[in-house]
Tab-separated table of C-alpha atoms in Angstrom:
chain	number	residue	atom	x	y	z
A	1	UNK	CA	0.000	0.000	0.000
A	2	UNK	CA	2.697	2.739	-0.854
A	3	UNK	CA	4.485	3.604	1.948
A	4	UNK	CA	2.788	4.276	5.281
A	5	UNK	CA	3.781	6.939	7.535
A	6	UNK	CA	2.916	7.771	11.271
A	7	UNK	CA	3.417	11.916	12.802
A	8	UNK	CA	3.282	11.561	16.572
A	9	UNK	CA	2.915	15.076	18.066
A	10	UNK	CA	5.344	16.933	19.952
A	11	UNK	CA	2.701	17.608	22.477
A	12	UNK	CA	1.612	14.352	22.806
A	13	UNK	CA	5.078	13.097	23.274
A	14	UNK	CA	5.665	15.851	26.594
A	15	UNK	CA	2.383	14.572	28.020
A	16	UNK	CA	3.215	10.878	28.063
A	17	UNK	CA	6.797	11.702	29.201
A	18	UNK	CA	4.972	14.423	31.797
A	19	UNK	CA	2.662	11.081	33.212
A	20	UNK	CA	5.770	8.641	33.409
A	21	UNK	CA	7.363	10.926	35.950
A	22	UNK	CA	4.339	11.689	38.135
A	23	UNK	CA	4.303	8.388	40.328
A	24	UNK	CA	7.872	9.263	41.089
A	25	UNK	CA	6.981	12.913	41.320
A	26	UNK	CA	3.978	11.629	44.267
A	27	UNK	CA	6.866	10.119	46.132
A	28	UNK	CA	8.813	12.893	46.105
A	29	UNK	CA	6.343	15.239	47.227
A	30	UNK	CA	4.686	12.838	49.456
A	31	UNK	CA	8.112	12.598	51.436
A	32	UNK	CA	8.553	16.253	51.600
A	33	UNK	CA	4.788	16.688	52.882
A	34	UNK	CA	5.327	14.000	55.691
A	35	UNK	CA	8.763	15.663	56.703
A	36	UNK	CA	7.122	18.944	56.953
A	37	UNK	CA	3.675	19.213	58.385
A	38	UNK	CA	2.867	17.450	61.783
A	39	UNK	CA	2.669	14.044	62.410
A	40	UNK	CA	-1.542	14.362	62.602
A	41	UNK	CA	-0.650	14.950	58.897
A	42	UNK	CA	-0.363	12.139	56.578
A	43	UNK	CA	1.364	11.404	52.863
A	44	UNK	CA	0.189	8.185	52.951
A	45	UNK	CA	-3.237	8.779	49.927
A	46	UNK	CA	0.118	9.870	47.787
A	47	UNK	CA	2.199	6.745	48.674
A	48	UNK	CA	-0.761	4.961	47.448
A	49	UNK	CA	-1.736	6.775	44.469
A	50	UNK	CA	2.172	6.397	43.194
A	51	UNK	CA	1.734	2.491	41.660
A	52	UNK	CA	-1.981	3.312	40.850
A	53	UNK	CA	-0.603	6.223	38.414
A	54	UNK	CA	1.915	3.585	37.249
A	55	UNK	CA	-0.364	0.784	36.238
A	56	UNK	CA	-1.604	1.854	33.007
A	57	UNK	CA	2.101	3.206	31.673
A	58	UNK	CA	4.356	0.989	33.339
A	59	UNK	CA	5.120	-2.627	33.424
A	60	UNK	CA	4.286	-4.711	35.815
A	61	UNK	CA	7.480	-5.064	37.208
A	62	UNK	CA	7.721	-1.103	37.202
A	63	UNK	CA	4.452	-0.816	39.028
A	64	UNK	CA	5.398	-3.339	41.852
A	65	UNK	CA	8.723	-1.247	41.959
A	66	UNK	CA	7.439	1.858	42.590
A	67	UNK	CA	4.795	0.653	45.121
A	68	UNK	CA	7.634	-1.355	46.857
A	69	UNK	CA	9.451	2.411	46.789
A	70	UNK	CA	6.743	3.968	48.862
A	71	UNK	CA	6.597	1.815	50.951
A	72	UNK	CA	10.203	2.247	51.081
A	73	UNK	CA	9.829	5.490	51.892
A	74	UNK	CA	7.270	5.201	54.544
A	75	UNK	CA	9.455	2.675	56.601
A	76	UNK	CA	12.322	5.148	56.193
A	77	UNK	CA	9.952	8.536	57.655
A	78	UNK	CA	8.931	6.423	60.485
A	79	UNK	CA	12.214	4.877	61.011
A	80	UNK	CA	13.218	8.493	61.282
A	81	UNK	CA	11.019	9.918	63.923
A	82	UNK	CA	11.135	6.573	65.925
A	83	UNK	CA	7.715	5.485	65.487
A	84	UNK	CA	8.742	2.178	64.119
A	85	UNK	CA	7.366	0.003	64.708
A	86	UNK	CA	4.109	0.658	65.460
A	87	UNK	CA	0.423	0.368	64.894
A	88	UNK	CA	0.306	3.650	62.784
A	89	UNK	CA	3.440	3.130	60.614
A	90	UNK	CA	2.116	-1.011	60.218
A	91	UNK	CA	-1.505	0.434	59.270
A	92	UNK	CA	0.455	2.702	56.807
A	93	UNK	CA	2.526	0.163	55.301
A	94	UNK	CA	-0.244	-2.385	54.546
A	95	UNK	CA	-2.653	0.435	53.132
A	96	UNK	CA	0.128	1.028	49.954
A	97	UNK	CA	1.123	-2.883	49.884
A	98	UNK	CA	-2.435	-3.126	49.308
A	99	UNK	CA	-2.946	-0.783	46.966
A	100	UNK	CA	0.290	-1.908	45.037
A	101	UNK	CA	-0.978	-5.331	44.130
A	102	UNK	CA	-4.780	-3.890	43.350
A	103	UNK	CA	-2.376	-1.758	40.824
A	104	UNK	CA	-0.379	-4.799	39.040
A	105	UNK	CA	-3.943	-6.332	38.743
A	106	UNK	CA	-5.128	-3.166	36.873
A	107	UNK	CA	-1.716	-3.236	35.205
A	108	UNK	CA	-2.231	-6.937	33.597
A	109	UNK	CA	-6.067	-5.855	32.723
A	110	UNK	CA	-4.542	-2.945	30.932
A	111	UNK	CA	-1.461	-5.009	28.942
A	112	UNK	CA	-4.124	-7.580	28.152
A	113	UNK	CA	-6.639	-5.327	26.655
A	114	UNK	CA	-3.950	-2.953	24.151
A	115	UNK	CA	-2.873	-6.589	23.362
A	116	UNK	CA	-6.438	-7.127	21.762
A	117	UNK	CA	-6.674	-3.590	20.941
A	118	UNK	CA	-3.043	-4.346	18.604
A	119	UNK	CA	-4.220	-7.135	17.109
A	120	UNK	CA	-7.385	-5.512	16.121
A	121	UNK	CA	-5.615	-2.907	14.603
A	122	UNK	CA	-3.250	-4.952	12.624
A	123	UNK	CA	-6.283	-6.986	11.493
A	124	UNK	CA	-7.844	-3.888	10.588
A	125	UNK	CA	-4.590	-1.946	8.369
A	126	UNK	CA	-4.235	-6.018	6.829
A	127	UNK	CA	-7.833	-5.702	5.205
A	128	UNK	CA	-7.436	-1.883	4.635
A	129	UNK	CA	-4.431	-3.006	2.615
A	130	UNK	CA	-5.728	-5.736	0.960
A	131	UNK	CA	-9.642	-3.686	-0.562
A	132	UNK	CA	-7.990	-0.405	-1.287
A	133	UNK	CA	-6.345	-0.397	-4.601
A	134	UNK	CA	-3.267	1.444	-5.350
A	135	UNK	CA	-3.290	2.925	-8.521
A	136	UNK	CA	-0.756	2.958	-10.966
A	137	UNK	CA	1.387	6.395	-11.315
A	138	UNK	CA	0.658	5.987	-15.222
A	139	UNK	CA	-2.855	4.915	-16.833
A	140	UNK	CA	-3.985	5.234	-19.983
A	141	UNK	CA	-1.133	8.193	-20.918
A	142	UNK	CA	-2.784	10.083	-17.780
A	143	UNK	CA	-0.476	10.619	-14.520
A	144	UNK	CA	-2.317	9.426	-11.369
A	145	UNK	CA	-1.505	10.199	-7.824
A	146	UNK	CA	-3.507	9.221	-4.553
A	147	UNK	CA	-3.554	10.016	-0.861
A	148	UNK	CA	-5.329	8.991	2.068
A	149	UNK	CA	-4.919	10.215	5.324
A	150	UNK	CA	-5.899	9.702	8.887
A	151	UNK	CA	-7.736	11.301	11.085
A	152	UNK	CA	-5.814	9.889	13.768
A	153	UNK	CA	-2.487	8.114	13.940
A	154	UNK	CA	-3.758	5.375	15.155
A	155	UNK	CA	-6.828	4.560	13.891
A	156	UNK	CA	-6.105	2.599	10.662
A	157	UNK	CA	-9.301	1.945	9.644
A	158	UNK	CA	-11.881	4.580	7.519
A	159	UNK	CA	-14.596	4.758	5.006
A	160	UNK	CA	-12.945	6.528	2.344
A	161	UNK	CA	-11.884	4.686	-1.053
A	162	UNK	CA	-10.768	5.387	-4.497
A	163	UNK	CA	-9.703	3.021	-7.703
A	164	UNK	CA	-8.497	4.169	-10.743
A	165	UNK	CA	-8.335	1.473	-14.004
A	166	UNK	CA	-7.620	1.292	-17.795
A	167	UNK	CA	-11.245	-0.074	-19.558
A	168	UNK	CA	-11.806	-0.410	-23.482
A	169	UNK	CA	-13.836	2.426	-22.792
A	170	UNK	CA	-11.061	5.334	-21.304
A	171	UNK	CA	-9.597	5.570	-18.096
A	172	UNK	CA	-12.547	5.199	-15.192
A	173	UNK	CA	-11.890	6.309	-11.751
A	174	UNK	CA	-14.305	6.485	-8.346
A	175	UNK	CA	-13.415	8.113	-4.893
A	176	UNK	CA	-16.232	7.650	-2.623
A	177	UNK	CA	-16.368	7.462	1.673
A	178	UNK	CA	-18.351	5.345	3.099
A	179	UNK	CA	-20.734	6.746	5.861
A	180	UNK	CA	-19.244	5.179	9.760
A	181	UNK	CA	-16.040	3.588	9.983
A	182	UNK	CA	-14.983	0.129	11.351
A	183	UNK	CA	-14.865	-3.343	9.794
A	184	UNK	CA	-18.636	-2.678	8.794
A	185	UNK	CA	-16.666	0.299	6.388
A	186	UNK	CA	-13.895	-1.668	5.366
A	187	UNK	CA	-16.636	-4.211	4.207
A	188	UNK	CA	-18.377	-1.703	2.105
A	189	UNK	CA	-15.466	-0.648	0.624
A	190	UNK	CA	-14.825	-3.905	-0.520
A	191	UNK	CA	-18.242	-4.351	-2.073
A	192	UNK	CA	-17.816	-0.892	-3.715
A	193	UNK	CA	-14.145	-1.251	-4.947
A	194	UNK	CA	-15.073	-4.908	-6.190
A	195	UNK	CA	-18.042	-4.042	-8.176
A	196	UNK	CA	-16.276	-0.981	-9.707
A	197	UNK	CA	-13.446	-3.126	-10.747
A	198	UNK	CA	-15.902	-5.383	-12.449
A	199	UNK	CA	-18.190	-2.683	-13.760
A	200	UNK	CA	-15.252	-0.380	-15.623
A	201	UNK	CA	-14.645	-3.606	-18.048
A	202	UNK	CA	-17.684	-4.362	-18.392
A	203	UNK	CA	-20.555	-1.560	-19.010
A	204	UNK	CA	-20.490	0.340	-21.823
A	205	UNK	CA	-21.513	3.996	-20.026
A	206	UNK	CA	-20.759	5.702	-16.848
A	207	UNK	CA	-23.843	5.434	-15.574
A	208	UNK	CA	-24.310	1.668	-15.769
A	209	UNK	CA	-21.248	1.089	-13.408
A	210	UNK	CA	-23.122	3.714	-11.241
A	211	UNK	CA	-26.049	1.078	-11.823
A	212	UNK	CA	-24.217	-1.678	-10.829
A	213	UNK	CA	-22.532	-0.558	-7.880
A	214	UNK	CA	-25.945	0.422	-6.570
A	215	UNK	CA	-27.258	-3.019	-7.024
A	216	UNK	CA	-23.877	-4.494	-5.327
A	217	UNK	CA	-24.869	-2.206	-2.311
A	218	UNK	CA	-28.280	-3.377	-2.253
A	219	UNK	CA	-27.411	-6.966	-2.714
A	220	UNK	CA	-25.168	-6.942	0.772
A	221	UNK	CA	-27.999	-5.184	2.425
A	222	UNK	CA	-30.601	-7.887	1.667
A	223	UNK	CA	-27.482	-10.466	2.353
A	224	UNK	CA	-27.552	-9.051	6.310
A	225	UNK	CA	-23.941	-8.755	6.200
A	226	UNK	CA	-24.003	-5.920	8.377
A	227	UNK	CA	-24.333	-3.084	5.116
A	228	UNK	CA	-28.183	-1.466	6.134
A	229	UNK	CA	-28.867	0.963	3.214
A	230	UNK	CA	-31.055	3.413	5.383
A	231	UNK	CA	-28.029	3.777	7.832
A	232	UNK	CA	-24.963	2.904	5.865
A	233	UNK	CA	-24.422	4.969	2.543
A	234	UNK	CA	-21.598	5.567	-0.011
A	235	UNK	CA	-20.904	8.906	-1.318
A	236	UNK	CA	-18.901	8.491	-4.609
A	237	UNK	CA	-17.612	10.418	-7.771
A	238	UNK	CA	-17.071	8.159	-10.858
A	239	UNK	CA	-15.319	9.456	-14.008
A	240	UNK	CA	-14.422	8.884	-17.639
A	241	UNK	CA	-11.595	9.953	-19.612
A	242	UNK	CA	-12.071	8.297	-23.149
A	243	UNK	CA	-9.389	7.141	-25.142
A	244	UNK	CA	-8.140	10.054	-27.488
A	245	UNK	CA	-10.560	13.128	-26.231
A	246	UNK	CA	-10.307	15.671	-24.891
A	247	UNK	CA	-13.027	15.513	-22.073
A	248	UNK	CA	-14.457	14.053	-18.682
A	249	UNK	CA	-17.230	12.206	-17.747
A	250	UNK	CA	-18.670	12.319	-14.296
A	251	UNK	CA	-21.758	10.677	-12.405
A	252	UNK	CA	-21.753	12.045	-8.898
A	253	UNK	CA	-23.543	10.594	-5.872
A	254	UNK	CA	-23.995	13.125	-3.456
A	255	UNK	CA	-20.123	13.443	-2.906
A	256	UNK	CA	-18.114	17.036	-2.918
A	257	UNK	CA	-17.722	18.463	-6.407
A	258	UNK	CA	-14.852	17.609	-8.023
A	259	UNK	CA	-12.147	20.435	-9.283
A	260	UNK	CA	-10.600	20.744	-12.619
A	261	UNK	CA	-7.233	22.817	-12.040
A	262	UNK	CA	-5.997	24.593	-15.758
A	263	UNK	CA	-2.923	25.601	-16.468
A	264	UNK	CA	-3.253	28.969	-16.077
A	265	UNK	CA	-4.027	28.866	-12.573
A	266	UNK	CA	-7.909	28.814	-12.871
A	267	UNK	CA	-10.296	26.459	-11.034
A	268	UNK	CA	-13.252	25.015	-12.128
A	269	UNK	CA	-15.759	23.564	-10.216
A	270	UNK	CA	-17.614	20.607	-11.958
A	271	UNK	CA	-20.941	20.692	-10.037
A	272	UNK	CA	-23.373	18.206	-11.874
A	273	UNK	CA	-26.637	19.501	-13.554
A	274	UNK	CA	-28.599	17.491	-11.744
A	275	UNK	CA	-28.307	16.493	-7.775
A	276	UNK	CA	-28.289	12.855	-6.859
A	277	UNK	CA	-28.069	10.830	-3.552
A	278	UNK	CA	-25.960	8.358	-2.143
A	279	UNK	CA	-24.900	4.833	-3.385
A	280	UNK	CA	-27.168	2.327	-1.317
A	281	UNK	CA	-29.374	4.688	-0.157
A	282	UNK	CA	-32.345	2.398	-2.343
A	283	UNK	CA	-34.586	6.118	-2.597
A	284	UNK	CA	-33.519	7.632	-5.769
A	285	UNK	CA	-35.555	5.794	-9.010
A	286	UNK	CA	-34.394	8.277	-11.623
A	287	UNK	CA	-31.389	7.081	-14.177
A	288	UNK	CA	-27.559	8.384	-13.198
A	289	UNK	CA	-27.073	11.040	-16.248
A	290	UNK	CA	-23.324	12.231	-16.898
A	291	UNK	CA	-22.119	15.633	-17.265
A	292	UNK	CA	-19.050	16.064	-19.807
A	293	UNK	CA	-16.425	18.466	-19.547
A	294	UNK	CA	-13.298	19.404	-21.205
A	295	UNK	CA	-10.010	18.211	-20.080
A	296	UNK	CA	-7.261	20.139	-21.462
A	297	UNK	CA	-3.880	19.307	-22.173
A	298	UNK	CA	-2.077	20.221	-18.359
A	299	UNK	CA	-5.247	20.220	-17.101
A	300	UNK	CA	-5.805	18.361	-13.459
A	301	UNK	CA	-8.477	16.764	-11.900
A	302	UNK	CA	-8.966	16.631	-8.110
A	303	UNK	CA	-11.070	14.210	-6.322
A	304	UNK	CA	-11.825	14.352	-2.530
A	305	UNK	CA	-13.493	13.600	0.385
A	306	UNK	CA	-15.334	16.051	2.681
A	307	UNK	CA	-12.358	15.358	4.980
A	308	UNK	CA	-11.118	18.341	2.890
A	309	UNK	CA	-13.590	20.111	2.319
A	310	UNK	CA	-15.419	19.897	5.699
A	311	UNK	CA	-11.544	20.649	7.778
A	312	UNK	CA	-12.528	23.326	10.144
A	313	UNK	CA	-9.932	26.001	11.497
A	314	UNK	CA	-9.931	27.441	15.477
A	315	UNK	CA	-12.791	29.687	14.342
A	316	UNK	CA	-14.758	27.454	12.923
A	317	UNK	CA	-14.166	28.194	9.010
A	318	UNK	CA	-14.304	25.463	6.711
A	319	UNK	CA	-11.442	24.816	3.955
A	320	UNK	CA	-12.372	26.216	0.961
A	321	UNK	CA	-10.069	24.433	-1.588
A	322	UNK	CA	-11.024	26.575	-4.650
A	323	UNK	CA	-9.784	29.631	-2.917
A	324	UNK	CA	-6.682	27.454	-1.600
A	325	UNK	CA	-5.622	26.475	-4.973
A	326	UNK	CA	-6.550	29.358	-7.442
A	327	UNK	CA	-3.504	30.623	-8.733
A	328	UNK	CA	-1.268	28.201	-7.856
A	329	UNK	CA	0.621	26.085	-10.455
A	330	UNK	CA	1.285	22.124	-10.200
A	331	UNK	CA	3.235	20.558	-12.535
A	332	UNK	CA	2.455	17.047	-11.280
A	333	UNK	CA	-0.380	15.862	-9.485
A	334	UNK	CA	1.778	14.820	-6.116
A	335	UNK	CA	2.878	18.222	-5.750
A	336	UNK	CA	-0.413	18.964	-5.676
A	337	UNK	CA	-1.611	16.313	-3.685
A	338	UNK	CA	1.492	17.582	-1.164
A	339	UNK	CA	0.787	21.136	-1.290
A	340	UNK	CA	-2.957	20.753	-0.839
A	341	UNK	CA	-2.109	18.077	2.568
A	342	UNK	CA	0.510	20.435	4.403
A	343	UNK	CA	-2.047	23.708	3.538
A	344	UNK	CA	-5.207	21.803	5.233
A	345	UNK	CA	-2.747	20.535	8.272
A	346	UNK	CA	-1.789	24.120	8.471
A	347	UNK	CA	-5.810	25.497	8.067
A	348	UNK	CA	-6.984	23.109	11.209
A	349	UNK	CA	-3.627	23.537	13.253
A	350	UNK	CA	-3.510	19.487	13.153
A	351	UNK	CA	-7.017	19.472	14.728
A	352	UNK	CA	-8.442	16.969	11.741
A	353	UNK	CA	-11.461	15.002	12.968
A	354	UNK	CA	-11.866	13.043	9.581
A	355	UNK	CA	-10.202	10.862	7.221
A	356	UNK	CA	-9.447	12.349	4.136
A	357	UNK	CA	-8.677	10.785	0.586
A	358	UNK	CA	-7.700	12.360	-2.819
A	359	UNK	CA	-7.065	11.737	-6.346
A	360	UNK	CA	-5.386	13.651	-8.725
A	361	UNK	CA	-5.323	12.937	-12.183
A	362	UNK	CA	-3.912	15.171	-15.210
A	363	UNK	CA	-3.751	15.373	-18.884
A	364	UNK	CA	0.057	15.616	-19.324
A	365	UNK	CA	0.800	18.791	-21.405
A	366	UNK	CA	2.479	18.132	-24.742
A	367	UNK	CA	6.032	17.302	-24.236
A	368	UNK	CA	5.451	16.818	-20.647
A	369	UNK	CA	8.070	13.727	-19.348
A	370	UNK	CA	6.525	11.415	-17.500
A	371	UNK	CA	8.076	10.413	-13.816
A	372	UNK	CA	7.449	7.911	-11.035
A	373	UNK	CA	5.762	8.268	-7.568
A	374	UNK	CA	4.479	6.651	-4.585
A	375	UNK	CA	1.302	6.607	-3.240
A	376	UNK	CA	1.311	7.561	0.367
A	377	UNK	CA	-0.846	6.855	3.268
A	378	UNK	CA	0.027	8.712	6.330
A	379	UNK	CA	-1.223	8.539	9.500
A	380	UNK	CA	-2.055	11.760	10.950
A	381	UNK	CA	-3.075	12.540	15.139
A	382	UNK	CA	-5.676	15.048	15.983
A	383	UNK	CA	-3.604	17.499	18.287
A	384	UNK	CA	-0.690	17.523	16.031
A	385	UNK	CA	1.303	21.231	15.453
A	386	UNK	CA	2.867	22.324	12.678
């Protein structure tokens, strides 16, 4: 799948490093309290609160250690002021040995459950890498580059797919998102991704592998597998670049309007004529019709998910990608692809709440060399800072 990339935060980093020193921090200030109030004073709720603070962050052998260290610490104060032994100091001492082993059992009910959580995760990237396609850098004479990017760097799994393949009839694309996340997602973009693979060969018009890839959707609903069309749906762009012309169809589903980039620095919008709903919503009885447009030579097309276009700033103000990119020149479609992922990052501070996916395809301009590319996935976290 490309190369796959994770950005932890710098502020992230400080607060996990901030809560590994606060059980030994509670120690420390626990034995300062004790040595400086009066003895009807105790530290003892911070001795005990040390390995509890531990448990989730530490080992297990860590969190016994530090527990062991109060303790420590206790027999040490009372050692001091000669009230060992004693009832008090004994009371004192059992009340964190206590505590210390109820926080190694939270400990192993922690390990135990980000063991699960892992393997769920690496289940969940595994089929994310196996249903999304990576498409090639070159089809059909047209350069291709794709993106998808977390919301969060470590959530692997997300609704949003694209596809782009080589038919007798042009070069047909889709970039949809599926509504919810999940395996119940990954599942519908499997059905989507499978049918449009399928479709692009074999119908003869745009709107027939719309056609079909409604009826795939409605087929898993009435299957049970989990896909319910009145609250699961697929928003989704498909396109056609014929062999030879200079043009672009497009059948959208309800999904953000796609942008065609010239090379004069111009942005188009390519809003259909008519609006249309979902993929799988099962409401919607009148026949897909596709718009056409001209696709001139250097010309770029831009495919996205609202993960773009719904980005929100501090105040509240959505990213508006036409303003964003009018004006600006991309020679390839990864610079663009670049460009338009470090200016969002920068619009929302790092504060992205959804996934986002994009596809950029372009008419080369005439003596335009070709070059290679990756495709990269990167995982992004919410409270990142640029």
């Amino acid at each position: 799948m490309g190369k796959w990339k994770r950005r932890w935060p710098v502020r992230g980093v400080r607060s996990r490093g901030f809560v590994r020193l606060l059980p030994a921090a509670m120690i420390v200030v626990g034995v300062v309290f004790d040595f400086f109030t009066p003895p009807a004073f105790t530290a003892v709720p911070m001795f005990a609160a040390a390995p509890v603070l531990a448990a989730p962050f530490f080992s297990l052998g860590a969190t016994l250690r530090i527990g062991i260290a109060g303790m420590l610490a206790i027999a040490g104060m009372r050692l001091y002021t000669g009230d060992l032994p004693g009832v008090v100091p004994f009371i004192e001492l059992l009340t964190v040995f206590a505590v210390s082993v109820e926080a190694g059992v939270i400990n192993r009910v922690v390990r135990r459950g980000d063991e699960q959580l892992a393997s769920a995760r690496v289940i969940a990237e595994t089929a994310m890498r196996a249903v999304l396609p990576t498409p090639a850098d070159r089809i059909g004479g047209l350069h291709v580059a794709a993106r998808y990017e977390a919301a969060q760097a470590d959530e692997f799994v997300g609704g949003d797919l694209f596809s782009a393949t080589d038919t007798p009839y042009g070069v047909r694309l889709v970039l949809g998102d599926v509504r919810g996340k999940g395996l119940d997602a990954v599942a519908a973009v499997a059905v989507v991704i499978g049918a449009f693979r399928e479709a692009a060969e074999q119908e003869k018009s745009l709107e027939g592998v719309a056609q079909r890839l409604e009826r795939a959707l409605a087929r898993e609903s009435t299957r049970g597998g989990g896909f319910d069309a009145f609250e699961e749906f697929v928003t989704a762009v498909l396109a056609e670049i014929p062999p030879g012309a200079h043009l672009v169809r497009i059948v959208n589903r309800g999904h953000p309007d796609p942008l065609l980039l010239r090379q004069d620095g111009a942005v188009e919008v390519l809003a259909p004529s008519e609006p249309a709903l979902p993929l799988g919503m099962g409401l919607d009885v009148r026949p897909d019709r596709a718009d056409e447009w001209g696709l001139p030579d250097g010309g770029t097309l831009l495919f996205y998910t609202d993960g773009l276009s719904e980005a929100r700033n501090a105040e509240g103000v959505f990213y508006d990608p036409v303003e964003r990119l009018r004006g600006r020149l991309f020679p390839e479609p990864e610079e663009l692809l670049s460009a338009l992922s470090d200016d969002v990052r920068l619009h929302t501070g790092g504060r992205a709440t959804d996934d986002m996916a994009l596809l950029a395809v372009q008419r080369p301009a005439k003596g335009q060399p070709g070059r290679r590319r990756t495709v990269k996935i990167i995982k992004r976290d919410a409270t990142l800072r640029d």
